[in-house]
Amino acid sequence: MTPYARRGVHGQTVEALARRILGGEIPEGATLDLVALQSELDVSLTALRESLKVLAAKGMVDARQKRGTFVRNRSDWNLLDADVLRWQFHSDRTTDADRALLRNLAEVRSIIEPAAVRLAAERRTDADLAALDAAVDAMGAGGSDAAHAVEADLAFHRALLVATHNELLERMEMVIESGLAHRDRIVHSSPHSQDPVPAHRAVLDAVRAQDPHAAEAAMRALLDQAGRDLDRVGGSDNDMERPSGQ
């Protein structure tokens, strides 16, 4: 699940097509007019076909004789792919589909992160603690800078997964990160966001103490706060259209 390298015209073409599909501009089942797209995107037919191969590998498009290239049903898309998640959250405006995906993400996190933090408490090293300390310190030092707060939050949750010393759990960072970054931008850009440091510090303290039960409880409390934060800022359509995070 290596993220797609966004380089040059090829990368721009892939992302332009993906975002149109994910946003519904090119609906499920639609047959693509390659000649029109080539002209509209100002790319060669070869470059367009190569870009479509990337989307085909992610389950978003397919090609058949007599039908041509078409958009597959959403149920066929690889929604766990890091690029697909990132493309889903490409704009500052939060759509109904984005909200549904954020709710799904919250459920996934509620399953994965409490279990992961128990392992982190049992297996953490001094290097893991240093990474977690640095992330929490960065949260406290960011002030009202939303971008800084987002990056610090991502660093914390990334470091927690690394501290499990389980390769598959570490890779879950690629699934969680895009959606987490999007919800963080929503919450941190709101004037109503709460200080994220205490909740994260409680998780870190339990991991440092190598207390898996306390670590799990602290993580569940953090995730509950994350849900409340998003619900609170989501009460206003204006807030939800702007880009905490827990």
CSV table of C-alpha atoms in Angstrom, one decimal:
chain,number,residue,atom,x,y,z
A,1,MET,CA,0.0,0.0,0.0
A,2,THR,CA,2.8,2.4,-0.9
A,3,PRO,CA,1.4,5.9,-1.6
A,4,TYR,CA,1.3,6.9,-5.2
A,5,ALA,CA,4.2,9.2,-6.2
A,6,ARG,CA,2.7,12.5,-7.2
A,7,ARG,CA,5.2,13.5,-9.9
A,8,GLY,CA,4.7,15.7,-13.0
A,9,VAL,CA,1.9,15.6,-15.5
A,10,HIS,CA,1.3,11.9,-14.9
A,11,GLY,CA,0.7,12.4,-11.2
A,12,GLN,CA,-1.5,15.4,-11.8
A,13,THR,CA,-3.6,13.5,-14.3
A,14,VAL,CA,-4.1,10.6,-11.9
A,15,GLU,CA,-5.2,12.9,-9.1
A,16,ALA,CA,-7.5,15.0,-11.4
A,17,LEU,CA,-9.3,11.8,-12.6
A,18,ALA,CA,-9.5,10.3,-9.1
A,19,ARG,CA,-11.0,13.4,-7.5
A,20,ARG,CA,-13.6,13.7,-10.2
A,21,ILE,CA,-14.6,10.1,-9.7
A,22,LEU,CA,-14.6,10.3,-5.9
A,23,GLY,CA,-16.5,13.6,-6.0
A,24,GLY,CA,-19.2,12.1,-8.2
A,25,GLU,CA,-18.4,14.4,-11.2
A,26,ILE,CA,-17.7,11.2,-13.1
A,27,PRO,CA,-20.4,8.8,-11.7
A,28,GLU,CA,-20.2,5.1,-11.0
A,29,GLY,CA,-20.9,3.2,-14.2
A,30,ALA,CA,-20.0,6.1,-16.5
A,31,THR,CA,-18.0,5.3,-19.6
A,32,LEU,CA,-15.1,7.6,-20.1
A,33,ASP,CA,-14.6,9.6,-23.3
A,34,LEU,CA,-10.9,9.3,-23.5
A,35,VAL,CA,-10.6,11.7,-26.5
A,36,ALA,CA,-12.5,14.4,-24.6
A,37,LEU,CA,-10.5,13.8,-21.4
A,38,GLN,CA,-7.2,14.0,-23.3
A,39,SER,CA,-8.2,17.3,-24.8
A,40,GLU,CA,-9.6,18.7,-21.5
A,41,LEU,CA,-6.6,17.7,-19.4
A,42,ASP,CA,-4.1,18.6,-22.2
A,43,VAL,CA,-2.2,15.3,-22.0
A,44,SER,CA,-1.2,12.6,-24.5
A,45,LEU,CA,-3.4,9.6,-24.9
A,46,THR,CA,-0.5,7.5,-23.7
A,47,ALA,CA,-0.2,9.5,-20.5
A,48,LEU,CA,-4.0,9.3,-20.0
A,49,ARG,CA,-4.0,5.5,-20.4
A,50,GLU,CA,-1.1,5.2,-18.0
A,51,SER,CA,-2.9,7.2,-15.4
A,52,LEU,CA,-6.0,5.1,-15.8
A,53,LYS,CA,-3.9,2.0,-15.1
A,54,VAL,CA,-3.1,3.5,-11.7
A,55,LEU,CA,-6.8,3.9,-11.0
A,56,ALA,CA,-7.6,0.4,-12.3
A,57,ALA,CA,-5.1,-1.0,-9.8
A,58,LYS,CA,-7.0,0.7,-7.0
A,59,GLY,CA,-10.3,-0.8,-8.3
A,60,MET,CA,-11.8,2.5,-9.5
A,61,VAL,CA,-11.9,1.9,-13.2
A,62,ASP,CA,-11.9,-1.0,-15.6
A,63,ALA,CA,-11.9,-1.5,-19.4
A,64,ARG,CA,-13.9,-4.0,-21.5
A,65,GLN,CA,-14.2,-4.7,-25.2
A,66,LYS,CA,-17.2,-2.9,-26.8
A,67,ARG,CA,-17.8,-0.9,-23.6
A,68,GLY,CA,-14.5,0.9,-23.2
A,69,THR,CA,-13.1,2.3,-20.0
A,70,PHE,CA,-15.7,2.9,-17.2
A,71,VAL,CA,-16.0,3.7,-13.6
A,72,ARG,CA,-16.5,0.7,-11.4
A,73,ASN,CA,-19.1,0.6,-8.5
A,74,ARG,CA,-17.9,2.2,-5.3
A,75,SER,CA,-18.1,-1.3,-3.6
A,76,ASP,CA,-15.2,-2.3,-5.9
A,77,TRP,CA,-13.0,0.6,-4.9
A,78,ASN,CA,-10.1,0.0,-2.6
A,79,LEU,CA,-11.2,2.4,0.1
A,80,LEU,CA,-8.4,1.2,2.4
A,81,ASP,CA,-5.8,2.5,-0.1
A,82,ALA,CA,-4.0,5.5,1.3
A,83,ASP,CA,-4.2,7.4,-1.9
A,84,VAL,CA,-8.0,6.8,-2.3
A,85,LEU,CA,-8.5,8.1,1.2
A,86,ARG,CA,-6.3,11.1,0.5
A,87,TRP,CA,-8.2,11.9,-2.7
A,88,GLN,CA,-11.5,11.5,-0.9
A,89,PHE,CA,-10.5,14.4,1.4
A,90,HIS,CA,-8.9,16.6,-1.2
A,91,SER,CA,-10.8,19.8,-0.5
A,92,ASP,CA,-11.5,22.0,2.5
A,93,ARG,CA,-15.2,21.5,2.0
A,94,THR,CA,-16.6,18.4,3.8
A,95,THR,CA,-19.3,16.6,1.9
A,96,ASP,CA,-21.9,14.1,3.2
A,97,ALA,CA,-19.7,11.3,1.8
A,98,ASP,CA,-16.7,12.7,3.8
A,99,ARG,CA,-18.8,12.8,7.0
A,100,ALA,CA,-19.8,9.1,6.4
A,101,LEU,CA,-16.2,8.2,5.9
A,102,LEU,CA,-15.1,10.0,9.0
A,103,ARG,CA,-17.7,8.1,11.0
A,104,ASN,CA,-16.4,4.9,9.6
A,105,LEU,CA,-12.9,6.0,10.4
A,106,ALA,CA,-13.9,6.7,14.0
A,107,GLU,CA,-15.3,3.2,14.3
A,108,VAL,CA,-12.1,1.7,12.8
A,109,ARG,CA,-9.9,3.7,15.3
A,110,SER,CA,-12.1,2.6,18.2
A,111,ILE,CA,-11.3,-1.0,17.3
A,112,ILE,CA,-7.6,-0.6,16.4
A,113,GLU,CA,-6.1,2.0,18.7
A,114,PRO,CA,-7.2,0.8,22.1
A,115,ALA,CA,-5.8,-2.6,21.3
A,116,ALA,CA,-2.6,-1.1,19.7
A,117,VAL,CA,-1.9,1.1,22.8
A,118,ARG,CA,-2.0,-2.0,25.0
A,119,LEU,CA,0.8,-3.5,23.0
A,120,ALA,CA,2.7,-0.2,22.9
A,121,ALA,CA,2.5,-0.1,26.8
A,122,GLU,CA,4.0,-3.6,26.9
A,123,ARG,CA,6.7,-3.2,24.2
A,124,ARG,CA,7.7,0.5,24.1
A,125,THR,CA,11.3,1.4,24.0
A,126,ASP,CA,13.1,4.5,25.1
A,127,ALA,CA,13.2,5.6,21.4
A,128,ASP,CA,9.4,5.1,21.2
A,129,LEU,CA,8.9,7.2,24.3
A,130,ALA,CA,11.1,9.9,22.9
A,131,ALA,CA,9.0,10.1,19.7
A,132,LEU,CA,5.8,10.3,21.8
A,133,ASP,CA,7.2,13.0,24.1
A,134,ALA,CA,8.3,15.0,21.0
A,135,ALA,CA,4.8,14.8,19.5
A,136,VAL,CA,3.1,15.9,22.7
A,137,ASP,CA,5.6,18.7,23.2
A,138,ALA,CA,4.9,19.8,19.6
A,139,MET,CA,1.2,19.9,20.4
A,140,GLY,CA,1.8,22.2,23.3
A,141,ALA,CA,4.1,24.5,21.4
A,142,GLY,CA,1.9,24.9,18.3
A,143,GLY,CA,-0.5,27.5,19.8
A,144,SER,CA,-3.3,28.3,17.4
A,145,ASP,CA,-1.4,27.1,14.3
A,146,ALA,CA,-3.9,24.5,12.9
A,147,ALA,CA,-1.3,23.0,10.5
A,148,HIS,CA,1.2,22.5,13.3
A,149,ALA,CA,-1.4,20.9,15.5
A,150,VAL,CA,-2.4,18.5,12.7
A,151,GLU,CA,1.1,17.3,12.1
A,152,ALA,CA,1.8,16.9,15.8
A,153,ASP,CA,-1.3,14.8,16.2
A,154,LEU,CA,-0.4,12.6,13.3
A,155,ALA,CA,3.1,12.2,14.7
A,156,PHE,CA,1.7,11.0,18.0
A,157,HIS,CA,-0.6,8.4,16.6
A,158,ARG,CA,2.1,7.2,14.1
A,159,ALA,CA,4.5,6.8,17.0
A,160,LEU,CA,2.0,4.8,19.0
A,161,LEU,CA,1.6,2.3,16.1
A,162,VAL,CA,5.3,2.1,15.7
A,163,ALA,CA,5.6,1.4,19.5
A,164,THR,CA,3.6,-1.8,19.1
A,165,HIS,CA,6.5,-3.3,17.1
A,166,ASN,CA,4.0,-5.1,15.0
A,167,GLU,CA,4.6,-4.5,11.2
A,168,LEU,CA,1.0,-4.9,10.2
A,169,LEU,CA,-0.2,-2.4,12.9
A,170,GLU,CA,2.5,0.0,11.8
A,171,ARG,CA,1.1,-0.1,8.3
A,172,MET,CA,-2.4,0.9,9.6
A,173,GLU,CA,-1.0,4.4,9.8
A,174,MET,CA,-1.4,4.6,6.1
A,175,VAL,CA,-5.1,3.8,6.4
A,176,ILE,CA,-5.8,6.1,9.3
A,177,GLU,CA,-3.7,9.1,8.5
A,178,SER,CA,-5.5,10.7,5.6
A,179,GLY,CA,-8.9,10.7,7.4
A,180,LEU,CA,-7.4,11.7,10.7
A,181,ALA,CA,-5.6,14.6,9.1
A,182,HIS,CA,-8.9,15.8,7.5
A,183,ARG,CA,-10.9,15.6,10.8
A,184,ASP,CA,-8.0,17.3,12.6
A,185,ARG,CA,-8.1,20.2,10.1
A,186,ILE,CA,-11.9,20.6,10.7
A,187,VAL,CA,-11.5,20.6,14.5
A,188,HIS,CA,-8.3,22.6,14.8
A,189,SER,CA,-9.6,25.3,12.5
A,190,SER,CA,-12.6,25.8,14.7
A,191,PRO,CA,-12.4,28.4,17.5
A,192,HIS,CA,-14.3,25.8,19.7
A,193,SER,CA,-11.5,23.2,19.7
A,194,GLN,CA,-10.3,21.9,23.0
A,195,ASP,CA,-6.7,21.6,24.1
A,196,PRO,CA,-5.6,18.2,22.9
A,197,VAL,CA,-2.5,17.9,25.1
A,198,PRO,CA,-4.1,16.6,28.4
A,199,ALA,CA,-5.8,13.6,26.7
A,200,HIS,CA,-2.6,12.7,24.7
A,201,ARG,CA,-0.5,13.2,27.8
A,202,ALA,CA,-2.7,10.7,29.7
A,203,VAL,CA,-2.1,8.1,27.1
A,204,LEU,CA,1.6,8.7,27.0
A,205,ASP,CA,1.9,8.5,30.8
A,206,ALA,CA,0.2,5.1,30.8
A,207,VAL,CA,2.4,3.8,28.1
A,208,ARG,CA,5.5,5.1,29.9
A,209,ALA,CA,4.3,3.3,33.1
A,210,GLN,CA,3.9,0.1,31.0
A,211,ASP,CA,0.3,-0.1,32.2
A,212,PRO,CA,-1.8,-1.6,29.3
A,213,HIS,CA,-5.1,-1.3,31.2
A,214,ALA,CA,-4.6,2.4,31.9
A,215,ALA,CA,-3.3,3.0,28.4
A,216,GLU,CA,-6.4,1.4,26.9
A,217,ALA,CA,-8.7,3.5,29.1
A,218,ALA,CA,-6.8,6.7,28.3
A,219,MET,CA,-7.0,6.0,24.6
A,220,ARG,CA,-10.8,5.3,24.8
A,221,ALA,CA,-11.2,8.6,26.6
A,222,LEU,CA,-9.2,10.4,24.0
A,223,LEU,CA,-11.3,8.9,21.2
A,224,ASP,CA,-14.5,9.9,23.0
A,225,GLN,CA,-13.2,13.4,23.2
A,226,ALA,CA,-12.3,13.3,19.5
A,227,GLY,CA,-15.9,12.3,18.7
A,228,ARG,CA,-17.3,15.1,20.9
A,229,ASP,CA,-15.0,17.7,19.3
A,230,LEU,CA,-16.0,16.7,15.8
A,231,ASP,CA,-19.7,16.7,16.7
A,232,ARG,CA,-19.4,20.1,18.3
A,233,VAL,CA,-17.8,21.8,15.3
A,234,GLY,CA,-20.0,19.8,13.0
A,235,GLY,CA,-23.1,21.6,14.3
A,236,SER,CA,-22.4,24.5,12.0
A,237,ASP,CA,-22.4,24.0,8.2
A,238,ASN,CA,-19.8,26.8,8.0
A,239,ASP,CA,-17.5,25.0,10.4
A,240,MET,CA,-17.8,21.7,8.6
A,241,GLU,CA,-16.9,23.4,5.3
A,242,ARG,CA,-13.6,24.6,6.8
A,243,PRO,CA,-10.6,22.7,7.0
A,244,SER,CA,-7.9,18.3,17.0
A,245,GLY,CA,-7.5,16.6,16.9
A,246,GLN,CA,-7.2,13.6,18.7
